[in-house]
mmCIF file of C-alpha atoms and ligand atoms in Angstrom:
data_model
loop_
_atom_site.group_PDB
_atom_site.id
_atom_site.type_symbol
_atom_site.label_atom_id
_atom_site.label_comp_id
_atom_site.label_asym_id
_atom_site.label_seq_id
_atom_site.Cartn_x
_atom_site.Cartn_y
_atom_site.Cartn_z
ATOM 1 C CA MET A 1 -9.292 -25.440 13.537
ATOM 2 C CA ASN A 2 -6.111 -23.438 13.998
ATOM 3 C CA TYR A 3 -7.173 -19.837 13.443
ATOM 4 C CA LYS A 4 -3.587 -18.584 13.509
ATOM 5 C CA THR A 5 -2.979 -19.956 9.995
ATOM 6 C CA VAL A 6 -6.018 -18.235 8.439
ATOM 7 C CA SER A 7 -5.056 -15.868 5.613
ATOM 8 C CA SER A 8 -8.416 -15.389 3.841
ATOM 9 C CA VAL A 9 -12.005 -14.921 5.018
ATOM 10 C CA LEU A 10 -15.296 -14.988 3.082
ATOM 11 C CA PHE A 11 -18.372 -13.323 4.629
ATOM 12 C CA VAL A 12 -21.720 -14.799 3.603
ATOM 13 C CA CYS A 13 -25.323 -13.589 3.895
ATOM 14 C CA LEU A 14 -28.404 -14.081 1.709
ATOM 15 C CA GLY A 15 -28.224 -11.326 -0.904
ATOM 16 C CA ASN A 16 -24.621 -10.048 -0.566
ATOM 17 C CA ILE A 17 -25.916 -6.480 -0.609
ATOM 18 C CA CYS A 18 -26.453 -5.669 3.104
ATOM 19 C CA ARG A 19 -24.750 -7.720 5.824
ATOM 20 C CA SER A 20 -21.822 -9.445 4.128
ATOM 21 C CA PRO A 21 -20.511 -6.396 2.209
ATOM 22 C CA THR A 22 -20.802 -4.425 5.444
ATOM 23 C CA ALA A 23 -18.881 -7.180 7.240
ATOM 24 C CA GLU A 24 -16.200 -7.037 4.546
ATOM 25 C CA ALA A 25 -15.915 -3.253 4.923
ATOM 26 C CA VAL A 26 -15.892 -3.251 8.745
ATOM 27 C CA PHE A 27 -13.463 -6.176 9.094
ATOM 28 C CA ARG A 28 -11.122 -4.747 6.429
ATOM 29 C CA HIS A 29 -10.919 -1.468 8.315
ATOM 30 C CA ARG A 30 -10.375 -3.095 11.720
ATOM 31 C CA PHE A 31 -7.991 -5.792 10.471
ATOM 32 C CA GLU A 32 -5.856 -3.150 8.758
ATOM 33 C CA SER A 33 -5.773 -1.084 11.948
ATOM 34 C CA ALA A 34 -4.718 -4.228 13.840
ATOM 35 C CA GLY A 35 -1.977 -5.037 11.323
ATOM 36 C CA LEU A 36 -3.718 -8.249 10.168
ATOM 37 C CA PRO A 37 -3.158 -8.530 6.396
ATOM 38 C CA LEU A 38 -5.938 -10.976 5.442
ATOM 39 C CA VAL A 39 -7.669 -11.367 2.068
ATOM 40 C CA LEU A 40 -11.374 -10.581 2.537
ATOM 41 C CA ASP A 41 -14.374 -11.052 0.257
ATOM 42 C CA SER A 42 -18.134 -11.524 0.541
ATOM 43 C CA ALA A 43 -20.866 -13.471 -1.243
ATOM 44 C CA GLY A 44 -24.539 -14.425 -1.001
ATOM 45 C CA THR A 45 -26.192 -17.820 -0.772
ATOM 46 C CA ASP A 46 -28.639 -16.576 -3.432
ATOM 47 C CA ALA A 47 -28.063 -14.730 -6.696
ATOM 48 C CA TYR A 48 -31.103 -12.408 -6.643
ATOM 49 C CA HIS A 49 -28.909 -9.318 -6.437
ATOM 50 C CA ALA A 50 -25.847 -10.567 -8.354
ATOM 51 C CA GLY A 51 -23.959 -7.723 -10.020
ATOM 52 C CA GLU A 52 -25.533 -5.040 -7.822
ATOM 53 C CA GLN A 53 -23.689 -2.564 -5.633
ATOM 54 C CA PRO A 54 -24.261 -2.730 -1.869
ATOM 55 C CA ASP A 55 -27.737 -1.660 -0.690
ATOM 56 C CA ARG A 56 -27.752 2.152 -0.519
ATOM 57 C CA ARG A 57 -29.037 2.099 3.088
ATOM 58 C CA SER A 58 -26.238 -0.245 4.186
ATOM 59 C CA ALA A 59 -23.581 1.751 2.348
ATOM 60 C CA ALA A 60 -24.854 5.087 3.702
ATOM 61 C CA ALA A 61 -24.921 3.830 7.291
ATOM 62 C CA GLY A 62 -21.469 2.298 6.901
ATOM 63 C CA ARG A 63 -19.927 5.374 5.273
ATOM 64 C CA GLN A 64 -21.197 7.453 8.194
ATOM 65 C CA ARG A 65 -18.871 5.359 10.353
ATOM 66 C CA GLY A 66 -15.961 5.661 7.924
ATOM 67 C CA TYR A 67 -16.174 2.362 6.040
ATOM 68 C CA ASN A 68 -15.420 1.975 2.324
ATOM 69 C CA PHE A 69 -17.750 0.105 -0.025
ATOM 70 C CA SER A 70 -16.143 1.102 -3.328
ATOM 71 C CA GLY A 71 -15.878 -1.525 -6.046
ATOM 72 C CA MET A 72 -18.155 -4.047 -4.339
ATOM 73 C CA ARG A 73 -20.550 -6.085 -6.502
ATOM 74 C CA ALA A 74 -22.846 -8.827 -5.259
ATOM 75 C CA ARG A 75 -22.106 -12.411 -6.268
ATOM 76 C CA ARG A 76 -23.297 -15.853 -5.283
ATOM 77 C CA VAL A 77 -21.126 -18.297 -3.322
ATOM 78 C CA THR A 78 -19.272 -20.620 -5.729
ATOM 79 C CA ASP A 79 -17.998 -24.179 -5.281
ATOM 80 C CA GLU A 80 -14.453 -22.791 -5.539
ATOM 81 C CA ASP A 81 -15.050 -20.543 -2.518
ATOM 82 C CA PHE A 82 -15.078 -23.589 -0.236
ATOM 83 C CA GLU A 83 -11.606 -24.546 -1.496
ATOM 84 C CA GLN A 84 -10.104 -21.090 -1.730
ATOM 85 C CA PHE A 85 -11.066 -19.411 1.541
ATOM 86 C CA ASP A 86 -9.577 -20.492 4.873
ATOM 87 C CA LEU A 87 -12.564 -19.282 6.895
ATOM 88 C CA ILE A 88 -16.190 -18.825 5.753
ATOM 89 C CA LEU A 89 -18.379 -16.795 8.133
ATOM 90 C CA ALA A 90 -22.196 -16.845 7.997
ATOM 91 C CA ALA A 91 -24.442 -13.962 9.094
ATOM 92 C CA ASP A 92 -27.369 -16.066 10.364
ATOM 93 C CA GLY A 93 -28.533 -19.627 10.931
ATOM 94 C CA SER A 94 -30.298 -19.832 7.596
ATOM 95 C CA ASN A 95 -27.116 -18.799 5.800
ATOM 96 C CA MET A 96 -25.210 -21.461 7.774
ATOM 97 C CA ARG A 97 -27.705 -24.178 6.817
ATOM 98 C CA ASP A 98 -27.407 -23.213 3.147
ATOM 99 C CA LEU A 99 -23.604 -23.255 3.362
ATOM 100 C CA LYS A 100 -23.558 -26.646 5.095
ATOM 101 C CA ALA A 101 -25.821 -28.059 2.367
ATOM 102 C CA ARG A 102 -23.349 -27.002 -0.334
ATOM 103 C CA CYS A 103 -19.963 -27.347 1.359
ATOM 104 C CA PRO A 104 -17.980 -30.566 0.701
ATOM 105 C CA ALA A 105 -17.894 -32.597 3.933
ATOM 106 C CA HIS A 106 -14.084 -32.406 4.282
ATOM 107 C CA LEU A 107 -14.260 -28.582 4.242
ATOM 108 C CA THR A 108 -17.088 -27.903 6.722
ATOM 109 C CA TYR A 109 -14.463 -27.195 9.388
ATOM 110 C CA LYS A 110 -14.041 -23.817 7.645
ATOM 111 C CA LEU A 111 -17.636 -22.723 8.414
ATOM 112 C CA ALA A 112 -18.438 -20.536 11.428
ATOM 113 C CA MET A 113 -20.777 -17.736 12.434
ATOM 114 C CA ILE A 114 -19.651 -14.091 12.140
ATOM 115 C CA VAL A 115 -21.050 -13.546 15.644
ATOM 116 C CA GLN A 116 -20.014 -16.695 17.465
ATOM 117 C CA SER A 117 -22.945 -16.885 19.844
ATOM 118 C CA GLY A 118 -25.648 -15.332 17.679
ATOM 119 C CA GLU A 119 -26.841 -13.874 14.410
ATOM 120 C CA VAL A 120 -26.526 -10.695 12.380
ATOM 121 C CA PRO A 121 -30.240 -10.125 11.641
ATOM 122 C CA ASP A 122 -31.382 -9.332 8.110
ATOM 123 C CA PRO A 123 -32.046 -5.544 7.917
ATOM 124 C CA TYR A 124 -33.470 -5.572 4.378
ATOM 125 C CA TYR A 125 -37.191 -5.151 5.152
ATOM 126 C CA GLY A 126 -36.823 -3.087 8.327
ATOM 127 C CA GLY A 127 -36.027 0.496 9.290
ATOM 128 C CA SER A 128 -32.762 2.334 9.781
ATOM 129 C CA ASP A 129 -32.281 0.880 13.288
ATOM 130 C CA GLY A 130 -31.594 -2.500 11.672
ATOM 131 C CA PHE A 131 -28.672 -1.138 9.674
ATOM 132 C CA GLU A 132 -27.153 0.475 12.760
ATOM 133 C CA LEU A 133 -27.563 -2.805 14.684
ATOM 134 C CA VAL A 134 -25.771 -4.660 11.870
ATOM 135 C CA LEU A 135 -22.862 -2.222 12.162
ATOM 136 C CA ASP A 136 -22.769 -2.481 15.970
ATOM 137 C CA LEU A 137 -22.719 -6.292 15.843
ATOM 138 C CA LEU A 138 -20.084 -6.400 13.113
ATOM 139 C CA GLU A 139 -17.765 -3.975 14.909
ATOM 140 C CA GLN A 140 -17.912 -6.157 18.034
ATOM 141 C CA ALA A 141 -17.470 -9.319 15.960
ATOM 142 C CA ALA A 142 -14.441 -7.892 14.145
ATOM 143 C CA ASP A 143 -12.695 -7.234 17.448
ATOM 144 C CA SER A 144 -13.506 -10.762 18.665
ATOM 145 C CA TRP A 145 -12.149 -12.290 15.475
ATOM 146 C CA ILE A 146 -8.994 -10.164 15.645
ATOM 147 C CA ALA A 147 -8.270 -11.679 19.055
ATOM 148 C CA ARG A 148 -8.720 -15.176 17.620
ATOM 149 C CA LEU A 149 -6.863 -14.657 14.360
ATOM 150 C CA ALA A 150 -3.933 -12.512 15.507
ATOM 151 C CA ARG A 151 -0.579 -14.256 15.273
HETATM 152 P P1 4NP B 201 -28.428 -9.426 2.958
HETATM 153 O O1 4NP B 201 -29.877 -8.771 2.965
HETATM 154 O O2 4NP B 201 -28.644 -10.928 2.945
HETATM 155 O O3 4NP B 201 -27.847 -8.945 4.226
HETATM 156 O O4 4NP B 201 -27.715 -8.920 1.736
HETATM 157 C C1 4NP B 201 -30.888 -9.103 2.063
HETATM 158 C C2 4NP B 201 -30.881 -8.591 0.795
HETATM 159 C C3 4NP B 201 -31.916 -8.875 -0.083
HETATM 160 C C4 4NP B 201 -32.939 -9.697 0.331
HETATM 161 C C5 4NP B 201 -32.930 -10.231 1.598
HETATM 162 C C6 4NP B 201 -31.901 -9.929 2.469
HETATM 163 N N1 4NP B 201 -34.020 -9.988 -0.552
HETATM 164 O O5 4NP B 201 -34.934 -10.714 -0.153
HETATM 165 O O6 4NP B 201 -34.005 -9.514 -1.681
#
């Protein structure tokens, strides 16, 4: 796909309370610094945490690095998301399988991994190191995507 025409990106994880809201916050900050005015949002493949604010551990770790989580509420991926977003980025392989199972065949070209050659591991049941690793991976991924998406 031609990344230079992308104007909106949806980040997807399982619960939409840890990885994908953090991706939204990190990418928004870095894209703005790079002068890339893209529409960003995030969602979960499941609805367990729908309506909740980002996980307090994720938000605390992210705020320490200057990222903004205000106004975020978890939601599940919708059928409309596959039409509306130009690029849909999954945190891990399980998220990608779930997206592929739901995405209309003519739109699967929009699906990719946040980290192109790997995963952003689920930090939910682990210690604080996991949340720092998520941030490290997402900061690197944001810079890689800027290089691909920049006009
Ligand atoms: P996320 O993390 O997919 O990065 O938002 C998780 C949040 C909640 C659960 C699992 C992962 N959970 O099992 O409730």
